[in-house]
Short mmCIF file of C-alpha atoms and ligand atoms in Angstrom, two decimals:
data_model
loop_
_atom_site.label_atom_id
_atom_site.label_comp_id
_atom_site.label_asym_id
_atom_site.label_seq_id
_atom_site.Cartn_x
_atom_site.Cartn_y
_atom_site.Cartn_z
CA MET A 21 -35.15 -24.72 -18.95
CA ASN A 22 -35.00 -26.16 -15.40
CA LEU A 23 -34.43 -24.61 -12.19
CA LEU A 24 -30.98 -25.68 -11.81
CA LYS A 25 -29.84 -23.95 -15.02
CA GLU A 26 -31.88 -20.99 -14.50
CA GLU A 27 -30.42 -20.68 -11.01
CA ALA A 28 -26.95 -21.35 -12.40
CA ILE A 29 -27.24 -18.59 -14.97
CA ALA A 30 -28.61 -16.34 -12.50
CA THR A 31 -25.62 -16.67 -10.04
CA PRO A 32 -22.94 -14.11 -10.84
CA VAL A 33 -19.56 -15.48 -11.51
CA GLY A 34 -18.44 -12.60 -9.44
CA ILE A 35 -17.63 -8.91 -9.72
CA THR A 36 -14.33 -8.34 -11.79
CA LEU A 37 -12.43 -5.24 -10.85
CA ASP A 38 -13.17 -4.30 -14.36
CA ARG A 39 -16.86 -4.25 -13.80
CA PHE A 40 -16.53 -2.53 -10.18
CA ILE A 41 -14.46 -0.02 -11.69
CA LYS A 42 -17.00 0.74 -14.51
CA SER A 43 -19.78 0.64 -11.75
CA LYS A 44 -18.10 3.39 -9.76
CA GLN A 45 -17.39 5.71 -13.16
CA SER A 46 -20.77 5.49 -13.98
CA ALA A 47 -21.91 6.70 -10.54
CA VAL A 48 -19.78 10.05 -11.33
CA SER A 49 -21.74 12.32 -13.76
CA ASN A 50 -18.85 13.95 -15.42
CA ALA A 51 -16.41 10.99 -15.13
CA SER A 52 -14.22 11.17 -18.37
CA GLY A 53 -12.72 7.44 -17.74
CA GLU A 54 -9.30 8.54 -17.01
CA PHE A 55 -9.12 7.61 -13.35
CA SER A 56 -10.74 4.05 -14.27
CA GLN A 57 -7.82 3.65 -17.01
CA LEU A 58 -5.29 4.53 -14.20
CA LEU A 59 -6.72 2.05 -11.92
CA ARG A 60 -6.62 -0.71 -14.68
CA ASP A 61 -2.94 0.19 -15.40
CA ILE A 62 -1.91 -0.45 -11.94
CA ALA A 63 -3.95 -3.63 -11.76
CA LEU A 64 -2.10 -4.74 -15.12
CA ALA A 65 1.27 -3.87 -13.48
CA SER A 66 0.40 -5.84 -10.53
CA LYS A 67 -0.31 -8.85 -12.69
CA ILE A 68 2.92 -8.55 -14.17
CA VAL A 69 4.82 -8.44 -10.85
CA HIS A 70 2.63 -11.32 -9.56
CA ARG A 71 4.06 -13.58 -12.33
CA GLU A 72 7.58 -12.37 -11.73
CA ILE A 73 7.45 -13.05 -8.10
CA ASN A 74 5.74 -16.52 -8.34
CA ARG A 75 8.40 -17.62 -10.87
CA ALA A 76 11.30 -15.95 -9.27
CA GLY A 77 13.06 -18.99 -8.14
CA LEU A 78 13.22 -20.07 -11.69
CA SER A 79 13.89 -17.27 -13.61
CA ASN A 80 17.41 -16.15 -11.79
CA ILE A 81 15.69 -13.00 -10.65
CA LEU A 82 16.21 -13.59 -7.04
CA GLY A 83 19.08 -11.64 -5.24
CA MET A 84 20.61 -8.49 -4.95
CA TYR A 85 20.45 -6.08 -7.92
CA GLY A 86 24.02 -4.73 -7.12
CA ALA A 87 23.16 -1.17 -6.25
CA GLU A 88 21.45 0.93 -3.52
CA ASN A 89 18.16 2.88 -3.70
CA PRO A 90 18.20 6.50 -2.71
CA HIS A 91 17.97 5.67 0.73
CA GLY A 92 21.29 3.59 0.80
CA GLU A 93 19.43 0.27 1.03
CA ALA A 94 20.54 -2.54 -1.19
CA GLN A 95 18.18 -3.22 -3.85
CA GLN A 96 16.78 -6.66 -4.79
CA ARG A 97 16.31 -7.78 -8.59
CA LEU A 98 12.60 -7.96 -8.02
CA ASP A 99 12.62 -4.39 -6.50
CA ILE A 100 13.89 -3.23 -9.76
CA SER A 101 11.64 -5.57 -12.00
CA ALA A 102 8.49 -4.30 -9.89
CA HIS A 103 9.56 -0.65 -10.41
CA ILE A 104 10.20 -0.91 -14.05
CA ARG A 105 6.66 -2.69 -14.52
CA PHE A 106 4.68 0.01 -12.90
CA VAL A 107 6.49 3.02 -14.16
CA ARG A 108 6.11 1.42 -17.43
CA ALA A 109 2.41 0.49 -17.06
CA LEU A 110 1.86 4.00 -15.83
CA ARG A 111 3.63 5.82 -18.61
CA ASN A 112 2.11 3.89 -21.40
CA GLY A 113 -1.35 4.18 -19.77
CA GLY A 114 -1.10 8.03 -20.37
CA GLU A 115 -3.02 9.22 -17.50
CA VAL A 116 -0.29 9.84 -15.04
CA ALA A 117 2.28 12.99 -15.61
CA ALA A 118 4.82 11.86 -13.17
CA VAL A 119 5.49 9.10 -10.69
CA VAL A 120 7.76 9.17 -7.44
CA SER A 121 9.23 5.58 -6.55
CA GLU A 122 11.13 4.39 -3.50
CA GLU A 123 13.49 2.93 -5.88
CA GLU A 124 14.49 6.51 -7.64
CA GLU A 125 15.93 9.90 -6.03
CA GLY A 126 13.56 12.19 -8.07
CA LEU A 127 10.44 12.53 -10.10
CA ILE A 128 9.99 10.14 -13.00
CA TYR A 129 8.53 12.00 -15.76
CA THR A 130 6.34 10.14 -17.89
CA GLY A 131 5.96 12.86 -20.71
CA ASN A 132 2.31 12.79 -20.41
CA HIS A 133 1.77 16.32 -19.67
CA HIS A 134 -1.83 16.02 -20.25
CA GLY A 135 -2.15 13.42 -17.56
CA LYS A 136 -4.41 14.67 -14.82
CA TYR A 137 -2.71 12.36 -11.99
CA VAL A 138 0.47 11.41 -10.37
CA VAL A 139 1.44 8.34 -8.50
CA ALA A 140 3.62 7.86 -5.58
CA LEU A 141 4.54 4.13 -4.96
CA ASP A 142 6.76 1.72 -3.01
CA PRO A 143 7.04 -0.90 -5.93
CA LEU A 144 7.88 -3.88 -3.93
CA ASP A 145 8.07 -3.30 -0.08
CA GLY A 146 9.31 -6.15 2.23
CA SER A 147 12.44 -6.79 0.01
CA SER A 148 14.43 -8.52 2.64
CA ASN A 149 11.38 -11.25 2.36
CA ILE A 150 11.82 -11.89 -1.41
CA ASP A 151 14.33 -14.70 -1.48
CA VAL A 152 12.74 -16.50 1.50
CA ASN A 153 9.33 -16.54 -0.15
CA VAL A 154 7.26 -14.47 2.50
CA SER A 155 4.53 -12.31 1.44
CA ILE A 156 5.59 -8.85 0.08
CA GLY A 157 3.71 -5.95 -1.10
CA THR A 158 3.18 -3.02 -3.74
CA ILE A 159 1.98 0.21 -1.99
CA PHE A 160 0.33 3.27 -4.15
CA SER A 161 -0.94 6.74 -3.47
CA ILE A 162 -2.71 8.64 -6.44
CA TYR A 163 -2.95 12.56 -6.51
CA LYS A 164 -4.78 15.10 -8.66
CA ARG A 165 -2.10 17.34 -10.29
CA VAL A 166 -1.84 20.95 -8.78
CA THR A 167 0.18 22.06 -11.87
CA PRO A 168 -1.46 23.25 -14.94
CA ILE A 169 -2.56 20.27 -17.06
CA GLY A 170 -0.40 20.43 -20.25
CA THR A 171 2.69 21.63 -18.31
CA PRO A 172 5.64 19.50 -16.98
CA PRO A 173 4.52 18.41 -13.58
CA GLY A 174 6.52 19.34 -10.48
CA GLU A 175 7.24 18.11 -6.75
CA SER A 176 4.33 20.31 -5.66
CA ASP A 177 1.70 17.55 -6.97
CA PHE A 178 3.40 15.27 -4.46
CA LEU A 179 3.41 17.60 -1.64
CA GLN A 180 -0.18 18.25 -1.32
CA GLY A 181 -0.54 16.18 1.91
CA GLY A 182 -2.21 13.11 3.07
CA ARG A 183 -5.56 14.37 2.82
CA GLN A 184 -5.46 15.08 -0.76
CA GLN A 185 -5.20 11.57 -2.02
CA VAL A 186 -7.68 10.67 -4.51
CA CYS A 187 -6.97 6.98 -4.30
CA ALA A 188 -4.57 4.58 -2.11
CA GLY A 189 -4.20 1.03 -1.83
CA TYR A 190 -1.78 -1.80 -1.88
CA VAL A 191 -1.32 -5.28 -3.48
CA LEU A 192 -0.26 -8.13 -1.36
CA TYR A 193 1.41 -10.76 -3.14
CA GLY A 194 0.92 -13.67 -0.49
CA SER A 195 -0.92 -17.12 -0.49
CA SER A 196 -3.06 -15.21 -2.92
CA THR A 197 -2.57 -11.87 -4.79
CA MET A 198 -5.19 -9.24 -3.52
CA LEU A 199 -5.48 -5.83 -4.60
CA VAL A 200 -7.01 -3.51 -1.88
CA TYR A 201 -7.92 0.20 -2.30
CA THR A 202 -10.03 2.98 -1.41
CA THR A 203 -11.24 6.13 -3.19
CA GLY A 204 -12.85 7.60 -0.18
CA GLU A 205 -15.91 5.46 -0.17
CA GLY A 206 -14.68 2.69 2.11
CA VAL A 207 -12.28 -0.18 1.24
CA ASN A 208 -12.73 -2.96 -1.10
CA GLY A 209 -10.36 -5.96 -1.66
CA PHE A 210 -9.84 -7.77 -4.80
CA THR A 211 -8.76 -11.44 -5.08
CA TYR A 212 -6.71 -12.39 -8.33
CA ASP A 213 -7.74 -15.67 -10.25
CA ILE A 214 -4.67 -16.45 -12.18
CA SER A 215 -6.62 -19.10 -14.32
CA LEU A 216 -8.87 -16.11 -15.53
CA GLY A 217 -6.07 -13.39 -15.28
CA GLU A 218 -8.70 -11.22 -13.29
CA TYR A 219 -9.36 -9.74 -9.99
CA PHE A 220 -12.70 -10.56 -8.47
CA LEU A 221 -14.10 -8.54 -5.57
CA SER A 222 -13.69 -11.01 -2.75
CA HIS A 223 -13.99 -8.57 0.21
CA PRO A 224 -16.64 -5.87 -0.25
CA GLY A 225 -16.75 -2.81 2.27
CA MET A 226 -13.62 -3.91 4.48
CA THR A 227 -13.61 -2.55 7.94
CA ILE A 228 -11.19 -3.16 10.96
CA ARG A 229 -12.27 -4.00 14.47
CA PRO A 230 -12.01 -1.24 17.05
CA GLY A 231 -9.72 -3.46 19.32
CA GLY A 232 -7.72 -6.38 18.40
CA SER A 233 -5.72 -9.02 19.85
CA VAL A 234 -2.55 -8.67 17.62
CA TYR A 235 0.46 -6.64 17.85
CA SER A 236 3.27 -6.17 15.25
CA CYS A 237 6.86 -4.57 15.75
CA ASN A 238 10.47 -5.52 15.75
CA GLU A 239 10.52 -6.41 19.41
CA GLY A 240 14.60 -6.69 18.60
CA ASN A 241 14.47 -2.82 18.99
CA LEU A 242 12.55 -2.64 22.08
CA ALA A 243 15.30 -1.09 24.28
CA ASP A 244 15.72 1.63 21.46
CA PHE A 245 11.80 2.24 21.55
CA ASP A 246 10.92 5.78 23.41
CA GLU A 247 9.72 4.96 26.89
CA ARG A 248 5.84 5.43 25.73
CA VAL A 249 6.26 2.64 23.18
CA GLN A 250 8.03 0.64 25.51
CA ARG A 251 5.29 0.96 28.08
CA TYR A 252 2.85 0.16 25.36
CA ILE A 253 4.75 -3.14 24.36
CA MET A 254 4.75 -4.17 27.99
CA LYS A 255 1.07 -3.54 28.17
CA CYS A 256 0.34 -5.69 25.14
CA ARG A 257 2.64 -8.72 26.63
CA GLU A 258 0.70 -8.29 30.12
CA ARG A 259 -2.63 -8.76 28.23
CA ARG A 260 -1.18 -11.91 26.52
CA MET A 261 -1.79 -10.22 22.90
CA THR A 262 -0.38 -12.28 20.06
CA ALA A 263 2.86 -10.76 18.46
CA ARG A 264 3.08 -11.31 15.14
CA TYR A 265 5.95 -9.61 12.62
CA ILE A 266 6.77 -10.79 9.14
CA GLY A 267 8.88 -7.77 8.50
CA SER A 268 6.70 -6.93 5.60
CA LEU A 269 4.44 -3.93 6.24
CA VAL A 270 1.90 -4.90 3.79
CA GLY A 271 1.57 -8.38 5.13
CA ASP A 272 1.59 -7.10 8.87
CA PHE A 273 -0.90 -4.31 7.63
CA HIS A 274 -3.37 -6.56 5.72
CA ARG A 275 -3.38 -9.29 8.63
CA ASN A 276 -4.19 -6.55 11.19
CA LEU A 277 -6.87 -5.10 8.76
CA ILE A 278 -8.76 -8.52 8.59
CA LYS A 279 -8.34 -9.56 12.17
CA GLY A 280 -7.97 -6.36 13.96
CA GLY A 281 -4.59 -5.20 15.85
CA ILE A 282 -1.57 -2.70 15.67
CA TYR A 283 1.40 -2.26 13.68
CA LEU A 284 4.25 0.16 15.03
CA TYR A 285 7.63 1.05 13.45
CA PRO A 286 8.61 3.89 15.81
CA ALA A 287 11.55 6.39 15.77
CA LEU A 288 15.03 4.59 16.41
CA PRO A 289 18.30 6.14 17.18
CA GLN A 290 19.42 4.93 14.06
CA ALA A 291 16.10 6.26 12.54
CA PRO A 292 15.30 9.48 14.27
CA SER A 293 12.50 10.09 12.04
CA GLY A 294 11.27 6.50 11.68
CA LYS A 295 12.14 4.11 8.92
CA LEU A 296 9.01 4.32 6.72
CA ARG A 297 8.23 6.85 4.18
CA LEU A 298 5.48 9.20 4.68
CA LEU A 299 4.55 9.76 0.67
CA TYR A 300 4.12 6.27 -0.56
CA GLU A 301 3.98 3.89 2.61
CA CYS A 302 2.50 5.88 5.56
CA TYR A 303 0.12 8.31 3.97
CA PRO A 304 -1.65 5.40 1.54
CA LEU A 305 -2.20 2.96 4.25
CA ALA A 306 -3.21 5.59 6.70
CA TYR A 307 -6.00 6.68 3.84
CA VAL A 308 -7.19 2.84 3.61
CA ILE A 309 -7.26 2.19 7.52
CA GLU A 310 -9.18 5.42 8.33
CA GLN A 311 -11.35 4.45 5.51
CA ALA A 312 -11.89 1.14 7.37
CA GLY A 313 -12.48 2.69 10.61
CA GLY A 314 -9.06 2.59 12.06
CA ALA A 315 -6.49 5.31 12.77
CA ALA A 316 -2.66 5.78 11.85
CA THR A 317 -0.67 8.34 13.97
CA ASN A 318 3.27 8.93 14.03
CA CYS A 319 2.94 8.04 17.83
CA THR A 320 1.35 11.15 18.44
CA ASP A 321 -0.15 13.11 15.72
CA THR A 322 -2.62 11.67 12.93
CA ILE A 323 -0.54 10.47 9.84
CA LEU A 324 -3.04 12.14 7.20
CA ASP A 325 -2.78 15.65 8.74
CA LEU A 326 1.20 15.56 8.82
CA PRO A 327 2.62 18.05 6.35
CA ILE A 328 5.28 16.89 3.80
CA SER A 329 8.10 18.87 2.73
CA SER A 330 10.31 16.18 0.88
CA ILE A 331 8.96 13.24 -1.44
CA HIS A 332 11.24 10.61 0.67
CA GLN A 333 10.44 12.30 4.17
CA ARG A 334 10.26 9.31 6.78
CA SER A 335 7.96 9.01 9.64
CA PRO A 336 7.31 6.86 12.52
CA LEU A 337 4.02 4.72 12.00
CA VAL A 338 1.49 3.45 14.55
CA ILE A 339 -1.34 2.14 12.46
CA GLY A 340 -4.30 -0.44 12.92
CA SER A 341 -7.28 -0.95 15.06
CA ARG A 342 -8.74 2.67 16.36
CA GLU A 343 -8.57 1.64 20.10
CA LEU A 344 -5.18 0.41 20.38
CA VAL A 345 -3.72 3.31 18.23
CA GLU A 346 -5.33 5.97 20.54
CA GLU A 347 -4.12 3.96 23.54
CA VAL A 348 -0.46 4.60 22.45
CA ASN A 349 -1.33 8.15 22.62
CA GLN A 350 -2.62 7.94 26.16
CA ILE A 351 -0.33 5.36 27.70
P1 P6P B 419 12.89 -3.89 10.12
C1 P6P B 419 10.56 -3.60 4.88
O1 P6P B 419 11.97 -3.15 4.60
C2 P6P B 419 9.86 -2.72 5.50
O2 P6P B 419 10.00 -1.10 4.98
C3 P6P B 419 8.54 -2.83 5.77
O3 P6P B 419 7.91 -3.56 4.97
C4 P6P B 419 8.80 -3.66 7.08
O4 P6P B 419 7.52 -3.75 8.22
C5 P6P B 419 9.93 -3.10 7.91
O5 P6P B 419 10.52 -2.33 6.85
C6 P6P B 419 10.85 -3.95 8.61
O6 P6P B 419 11.99 -3.18 9.04
O7 P6P B 419 13.79 -2.98 10.63
O8 P6P B 419 12.11 -4.51 11.34
O9 P6P B 419 13.72 -5.16 9.50
#
């Protein structure tokens, strides 16, 4: 066989998500495969949501759903579609005992009382961008249950605190669809190849630069920010940093992860505890960013150390390059 063929055969087509998961599972001596299956269930749901989003303009699925989520926010049809896809995949996969979703008030019991895990998720973040074709995302967070296996799960399974997450990540439905997650051993990014229906490892070992030249916040609220944040934004302007804000947390977060930068959603008079939710937005992204070498606070305290007392609790969020986040604390 000539060298070209040998070289072609020896060149890997790429590591699929499934092969990556298997390799990680085999490194864990007593792994049962349940966690691996749970990750596959999340990936499957994301592929279906990808398909829904990419044909949204053609399938009468854009626009308002005609109801509000538990926070009084108007729900988009795609919000509900994504919620249904993820809850269904997690229920049918059998590994998850309960789900908390931004789109439902209480726990969603899957009936899998022998499931070892619970999942908190924002099925489709950035809803306001859905109809205008701007990147949106799914954010997820996985915990091992603290309630006894075989019994019904409870809220305590979700109120363990950010440092108890066993996995966290997001799916970005952008110019390409990417799944990015951590299990505490760094951050890895996978790009979806729609022609094969597979995610391929495209961003192994993702890290964020300590500094950065991008700041992301809704400057329309500047007058309502607390003075310290106002001073920080002025400093960003003085430095001629680049202002980039697309109103989609996952999109802004991912850009900053790749290029270095900071995202800020401080408390506001109309949102004294902040707008974002601790359990299924702040905690998971804080886990990812810390694993990538960055930082996340609520403007003063570390997100992952914040106590949680309710499943839809809100928090201010400052997240991104470590030096920039620490500067907000010191300014
Ligand atoms: P505002 C989307 O609704 C979201 O939760 C985040 O994705 C986004 O960063 C933020 O809210 C946008 O909020 O108040 O600037 O429109």
